[in-house]
Short mmCIF file of C-alpha atoms in Angstrom, two decimals:
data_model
loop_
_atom_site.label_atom_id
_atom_site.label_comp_id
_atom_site.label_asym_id
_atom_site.label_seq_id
_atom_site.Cartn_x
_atom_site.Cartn_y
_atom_site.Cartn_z
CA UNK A 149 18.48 129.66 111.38
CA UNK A 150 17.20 131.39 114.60
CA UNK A 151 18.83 129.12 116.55
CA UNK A 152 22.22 128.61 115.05
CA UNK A 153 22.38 132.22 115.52
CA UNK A 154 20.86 132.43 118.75
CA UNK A 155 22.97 133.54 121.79
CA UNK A 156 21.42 131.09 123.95
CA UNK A 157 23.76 128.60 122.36
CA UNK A 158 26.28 126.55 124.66
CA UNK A 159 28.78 126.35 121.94
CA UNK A 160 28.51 130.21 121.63
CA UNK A 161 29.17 131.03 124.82
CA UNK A 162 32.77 128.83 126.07
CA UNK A 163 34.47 129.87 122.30
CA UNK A 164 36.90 132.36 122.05
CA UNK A 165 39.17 133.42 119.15
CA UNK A 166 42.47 132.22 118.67
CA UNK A 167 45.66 134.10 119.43
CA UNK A 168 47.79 134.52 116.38
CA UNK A 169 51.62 136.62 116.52
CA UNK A 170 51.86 138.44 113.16
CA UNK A 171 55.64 139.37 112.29
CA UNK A 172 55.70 142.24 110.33
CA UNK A 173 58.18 142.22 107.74
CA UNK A 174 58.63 138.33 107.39
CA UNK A 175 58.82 136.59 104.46
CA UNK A 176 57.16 133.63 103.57
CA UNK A 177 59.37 130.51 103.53
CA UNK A 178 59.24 129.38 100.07
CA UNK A 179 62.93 126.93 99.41
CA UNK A 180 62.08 123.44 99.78
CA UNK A 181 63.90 120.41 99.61
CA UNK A 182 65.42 119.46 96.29
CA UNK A 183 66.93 116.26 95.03
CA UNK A 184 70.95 116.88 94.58
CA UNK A 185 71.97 117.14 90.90
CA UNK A 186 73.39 113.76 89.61
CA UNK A 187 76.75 114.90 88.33
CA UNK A 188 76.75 116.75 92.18
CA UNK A 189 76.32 113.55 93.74
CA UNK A 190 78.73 111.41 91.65
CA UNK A 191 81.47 114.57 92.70
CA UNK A 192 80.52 114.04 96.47
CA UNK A 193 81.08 110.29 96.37
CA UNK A 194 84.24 110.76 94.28
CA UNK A 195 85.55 112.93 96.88
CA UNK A 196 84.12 111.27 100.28
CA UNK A 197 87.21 110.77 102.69
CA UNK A 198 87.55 107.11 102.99
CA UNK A 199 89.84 106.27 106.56
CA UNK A 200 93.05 104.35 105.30
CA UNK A 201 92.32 100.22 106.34
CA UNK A 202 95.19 98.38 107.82
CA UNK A 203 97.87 96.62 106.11
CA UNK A 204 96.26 93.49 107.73
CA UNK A 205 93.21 92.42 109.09
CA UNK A 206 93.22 91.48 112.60
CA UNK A 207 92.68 88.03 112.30
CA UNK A 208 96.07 87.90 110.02
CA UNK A 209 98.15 89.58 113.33
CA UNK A 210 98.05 86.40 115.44
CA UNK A 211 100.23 83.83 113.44
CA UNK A 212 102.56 87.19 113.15
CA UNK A 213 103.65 86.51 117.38
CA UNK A 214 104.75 82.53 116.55
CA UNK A 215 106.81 84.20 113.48
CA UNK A 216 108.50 86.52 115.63
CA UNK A 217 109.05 83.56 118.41
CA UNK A 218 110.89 81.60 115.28
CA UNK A 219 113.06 84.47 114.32
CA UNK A 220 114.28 84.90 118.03
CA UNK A 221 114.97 81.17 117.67
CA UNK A 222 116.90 81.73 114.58
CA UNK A 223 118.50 84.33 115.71
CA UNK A 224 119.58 82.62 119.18
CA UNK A 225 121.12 80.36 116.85
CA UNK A 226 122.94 82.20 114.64
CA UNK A 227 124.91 83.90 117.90
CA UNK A 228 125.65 80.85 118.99
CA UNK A 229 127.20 79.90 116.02
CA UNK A 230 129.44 82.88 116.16
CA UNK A 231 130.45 82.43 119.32
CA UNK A 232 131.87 78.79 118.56
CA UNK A 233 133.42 81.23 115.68
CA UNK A 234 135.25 82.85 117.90
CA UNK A 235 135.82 80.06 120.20
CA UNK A 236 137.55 77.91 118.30
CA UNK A 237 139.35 79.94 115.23
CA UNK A 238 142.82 81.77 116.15
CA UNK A 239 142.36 84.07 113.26
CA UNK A 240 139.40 86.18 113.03
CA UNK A 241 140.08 88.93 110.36
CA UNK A 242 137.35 91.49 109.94
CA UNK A 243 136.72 92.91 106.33
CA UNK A 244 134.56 95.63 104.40
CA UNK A 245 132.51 93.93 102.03
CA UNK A 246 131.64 96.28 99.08
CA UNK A 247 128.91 94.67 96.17
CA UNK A 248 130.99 92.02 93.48
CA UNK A 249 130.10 89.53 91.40
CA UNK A 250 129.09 86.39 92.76
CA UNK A 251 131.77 84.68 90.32
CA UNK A 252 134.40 86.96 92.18
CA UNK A 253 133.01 85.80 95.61
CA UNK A 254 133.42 81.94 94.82
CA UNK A 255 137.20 82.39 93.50
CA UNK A 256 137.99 84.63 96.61
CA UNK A 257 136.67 81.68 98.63
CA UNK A 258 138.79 78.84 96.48
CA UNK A 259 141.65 80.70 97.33
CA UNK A 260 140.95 81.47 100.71
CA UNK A 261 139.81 77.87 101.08
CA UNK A 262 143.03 75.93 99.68
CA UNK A 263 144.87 77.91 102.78
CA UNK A 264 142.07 77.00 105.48
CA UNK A 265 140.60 79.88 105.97
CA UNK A 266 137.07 80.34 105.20
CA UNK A 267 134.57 83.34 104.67
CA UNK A 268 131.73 83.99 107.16
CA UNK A 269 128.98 86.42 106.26
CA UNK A 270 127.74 88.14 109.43
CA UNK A 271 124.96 90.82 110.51
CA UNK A 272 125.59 93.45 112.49
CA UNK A 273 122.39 92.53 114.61
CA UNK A 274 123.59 88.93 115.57
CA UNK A 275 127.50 90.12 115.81
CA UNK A 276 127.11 93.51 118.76
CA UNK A 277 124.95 91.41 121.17
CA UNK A 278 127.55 88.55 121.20
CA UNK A 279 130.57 90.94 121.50
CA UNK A 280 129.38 93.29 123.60
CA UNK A 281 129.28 90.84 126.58
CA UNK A 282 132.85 89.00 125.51
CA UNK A 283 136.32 90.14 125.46
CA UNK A 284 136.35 90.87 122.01
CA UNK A 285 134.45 94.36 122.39
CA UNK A 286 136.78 96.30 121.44
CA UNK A 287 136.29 94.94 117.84
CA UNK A 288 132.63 96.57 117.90
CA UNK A 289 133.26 99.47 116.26
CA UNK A 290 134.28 97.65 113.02
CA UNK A 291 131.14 96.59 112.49
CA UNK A 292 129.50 99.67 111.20
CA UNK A 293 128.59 98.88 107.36
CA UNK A 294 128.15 95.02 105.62
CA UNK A 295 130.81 93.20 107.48
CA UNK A 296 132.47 89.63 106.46
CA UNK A 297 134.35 87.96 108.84
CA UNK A 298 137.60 85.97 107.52
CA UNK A 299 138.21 82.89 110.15
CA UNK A 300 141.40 80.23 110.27
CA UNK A 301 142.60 77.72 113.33
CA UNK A 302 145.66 78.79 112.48
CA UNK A 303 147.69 81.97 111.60
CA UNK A 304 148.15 82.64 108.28
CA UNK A 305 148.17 85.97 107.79
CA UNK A 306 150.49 86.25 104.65
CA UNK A 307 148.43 83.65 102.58
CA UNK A 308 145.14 86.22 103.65
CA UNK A 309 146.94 89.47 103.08
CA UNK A 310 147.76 88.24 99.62
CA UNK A 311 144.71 86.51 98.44
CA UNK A 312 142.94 90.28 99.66
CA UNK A 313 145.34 92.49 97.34
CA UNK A 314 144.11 91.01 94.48
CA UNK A 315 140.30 91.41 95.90
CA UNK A 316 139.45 95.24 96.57
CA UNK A 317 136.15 94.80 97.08
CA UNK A 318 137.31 93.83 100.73
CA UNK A 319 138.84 95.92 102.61
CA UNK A 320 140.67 94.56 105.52
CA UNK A 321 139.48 97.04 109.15
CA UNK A 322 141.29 94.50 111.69
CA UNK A 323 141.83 91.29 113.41
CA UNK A 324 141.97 89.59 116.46
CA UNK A 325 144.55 86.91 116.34
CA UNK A 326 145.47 84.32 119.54
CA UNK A 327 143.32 86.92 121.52
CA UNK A 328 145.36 89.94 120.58
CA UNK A 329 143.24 92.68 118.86
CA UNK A 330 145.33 94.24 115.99
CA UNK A 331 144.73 96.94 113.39
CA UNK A 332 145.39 96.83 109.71
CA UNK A 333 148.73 98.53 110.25
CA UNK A 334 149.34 95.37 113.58
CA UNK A 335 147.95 92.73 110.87
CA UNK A 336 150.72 93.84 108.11
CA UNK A 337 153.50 94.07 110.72
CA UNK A 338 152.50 90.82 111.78
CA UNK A 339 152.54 89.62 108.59
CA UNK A 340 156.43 90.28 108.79
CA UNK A 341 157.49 88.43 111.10
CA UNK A 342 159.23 85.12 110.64
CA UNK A 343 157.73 81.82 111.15
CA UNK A 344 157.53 79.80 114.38
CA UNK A 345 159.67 77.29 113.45
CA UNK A 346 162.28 80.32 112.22
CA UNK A 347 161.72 82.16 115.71
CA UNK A 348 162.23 78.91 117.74
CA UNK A 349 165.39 78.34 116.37
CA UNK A 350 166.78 82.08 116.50
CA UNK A 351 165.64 81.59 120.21
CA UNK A 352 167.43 78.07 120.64
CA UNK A 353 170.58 79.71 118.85
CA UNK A 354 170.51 82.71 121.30
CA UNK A 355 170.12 80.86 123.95
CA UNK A 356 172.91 78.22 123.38
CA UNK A 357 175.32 81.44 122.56
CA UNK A 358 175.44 83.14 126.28
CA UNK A 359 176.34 79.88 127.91
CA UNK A 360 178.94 78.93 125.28
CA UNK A 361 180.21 82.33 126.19
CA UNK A 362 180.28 81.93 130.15
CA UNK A 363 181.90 78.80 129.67
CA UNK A 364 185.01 80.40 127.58
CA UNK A 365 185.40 83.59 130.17
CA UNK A 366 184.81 81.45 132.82
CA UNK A 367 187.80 78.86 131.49
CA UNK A 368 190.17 81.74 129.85
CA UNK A 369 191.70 82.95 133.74
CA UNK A 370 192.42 78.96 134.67
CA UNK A 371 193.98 78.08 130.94
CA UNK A 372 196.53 81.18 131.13
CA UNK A 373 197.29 80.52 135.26
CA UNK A 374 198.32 76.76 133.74
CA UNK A 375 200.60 78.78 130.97
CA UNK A 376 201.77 80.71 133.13
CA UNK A 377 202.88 77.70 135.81
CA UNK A 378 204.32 75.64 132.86
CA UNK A 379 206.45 78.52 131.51
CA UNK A 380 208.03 78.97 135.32
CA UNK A 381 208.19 75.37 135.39
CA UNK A 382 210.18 75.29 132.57
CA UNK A 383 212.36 77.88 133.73
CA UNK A 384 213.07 76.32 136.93
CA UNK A 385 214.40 72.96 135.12
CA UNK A 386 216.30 75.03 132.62
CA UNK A 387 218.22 76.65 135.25
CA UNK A 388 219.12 73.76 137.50
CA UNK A 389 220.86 72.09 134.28
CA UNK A 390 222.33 74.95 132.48
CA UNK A 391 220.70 74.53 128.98
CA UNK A 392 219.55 77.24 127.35
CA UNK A 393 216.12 78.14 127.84
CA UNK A 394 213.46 77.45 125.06
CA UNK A 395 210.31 78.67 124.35
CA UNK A 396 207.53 77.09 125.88
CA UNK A 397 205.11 74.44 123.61
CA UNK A 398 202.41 76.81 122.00
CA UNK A 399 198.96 76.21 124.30
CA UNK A 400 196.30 75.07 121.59
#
């Protein structure tokens, strides 16, 4: 005992008491960690924010490029198509197509067909590239709604105008016909006119009438000089033999 509590020691000797910071006024820390409540944690999950996925997964977006590649292809196609349309047809009426039946559509096209003239259903994204590097650009803004193009090699615009009256689903905006852009109001007046053959031979008749003419006026002065020579001819003889004078023969 004497020498545990000796101060000969070592261990006595090199200790010295620790330094300890007493806050007054603290309190002792005494909330510890809890396990959530269960309904609490089914409410978190319910209402974790989840970041939208995309519509496809990455490896779906490559076969997407050769789909594009085809519809360029397509659509390449489909302007070429319209531009042997326009090529090749004299009448190119563009119409207003409004929803119908599809019964109504295939009896519009019988009657369009049995006068050659056939129906063309067009998009507005194939038909204002093609037109707006062509002379037909002017027809551009026509195509504003769902457009059908009415197409014929040759110019029959009554037989159209009246197979449309009985149709008013379509509703005729204008026409381009032997190159000539037209309105409705040009279209109708066209519609007028007489036929080629009709025209031709008004022309012919015309023609045939100023000549006919010349030929009269230019004959009339030497027909009445010859009158005139036979009457004093006649004259002159009547006077050398004393007979009375008669009238000259009527000139036919």
């Amino acid at each position: 005992m004497a020498a545990l509590s000796g101060g000969g020691a070592p261990w006595r000797r090199g200790w010295l008491p620790v330094l300890q910071l007493v806050r007054r006024g603290s309190k002792a820390v005494t909330r510890h960690w809890k396990a959530m409540h269960f309904q609490r944690q089914k409410l978190m999950a319910v209402t974790e924010y989840l970041a939208p996925r995309p519509a496809l997964p990455p490896r779906c977006l490559t076969p997407r490029r050769e789909t594009r590649e085809e519809e360029d292809g397509y659509g390449r196609l489909l302007r070429r198509q319209l531009e042997e349309v326009f090529r090749e047809h004299r009448l190119i009426a563009v119409c207003q197509y409004n929803s119908m039946p599809d019964e109504d559509v295939v009896l519009m096209r019988q009657y369009l067909r049995k006068h050659n003239i056939e129906v063309k259903f067009v998009l507005n994204e194939i038909v204002r590239p093609v037109l707006s590097q062509s002379k037909y650009k002017n027809l551009l803004p026509l195509f504003v709604a769902r457009n059908i193009l009415l197409v014929s090699r040759e110019t029959k615009v009554k037989e159209m105008l009246r197979v449309l009256k009985g149709v008013p689903q379509v509703n005729l905006l204008g026409a381009c016909i032997d190159d000539t852009i037209l309105s409705k109001q040009g279209v109708e007046n066209f519609a007028k006119l007489p036929t080629l053959e009709v025209s031709q031979g008004q022309t012919v008749g015309a023609l045939t009438l100023l000549p006919s003419q010349t030929s009269s006026l230019l004959q009339s002065g030497s027909a009445h000089l010859t009158a005139l020579l036979d009457q004093h001819i006649h004259q002159l003889q009547a006077g050398e033999t004393g007979s009375p004078e008669q009238p000259p023969p009527a000139q036919s």
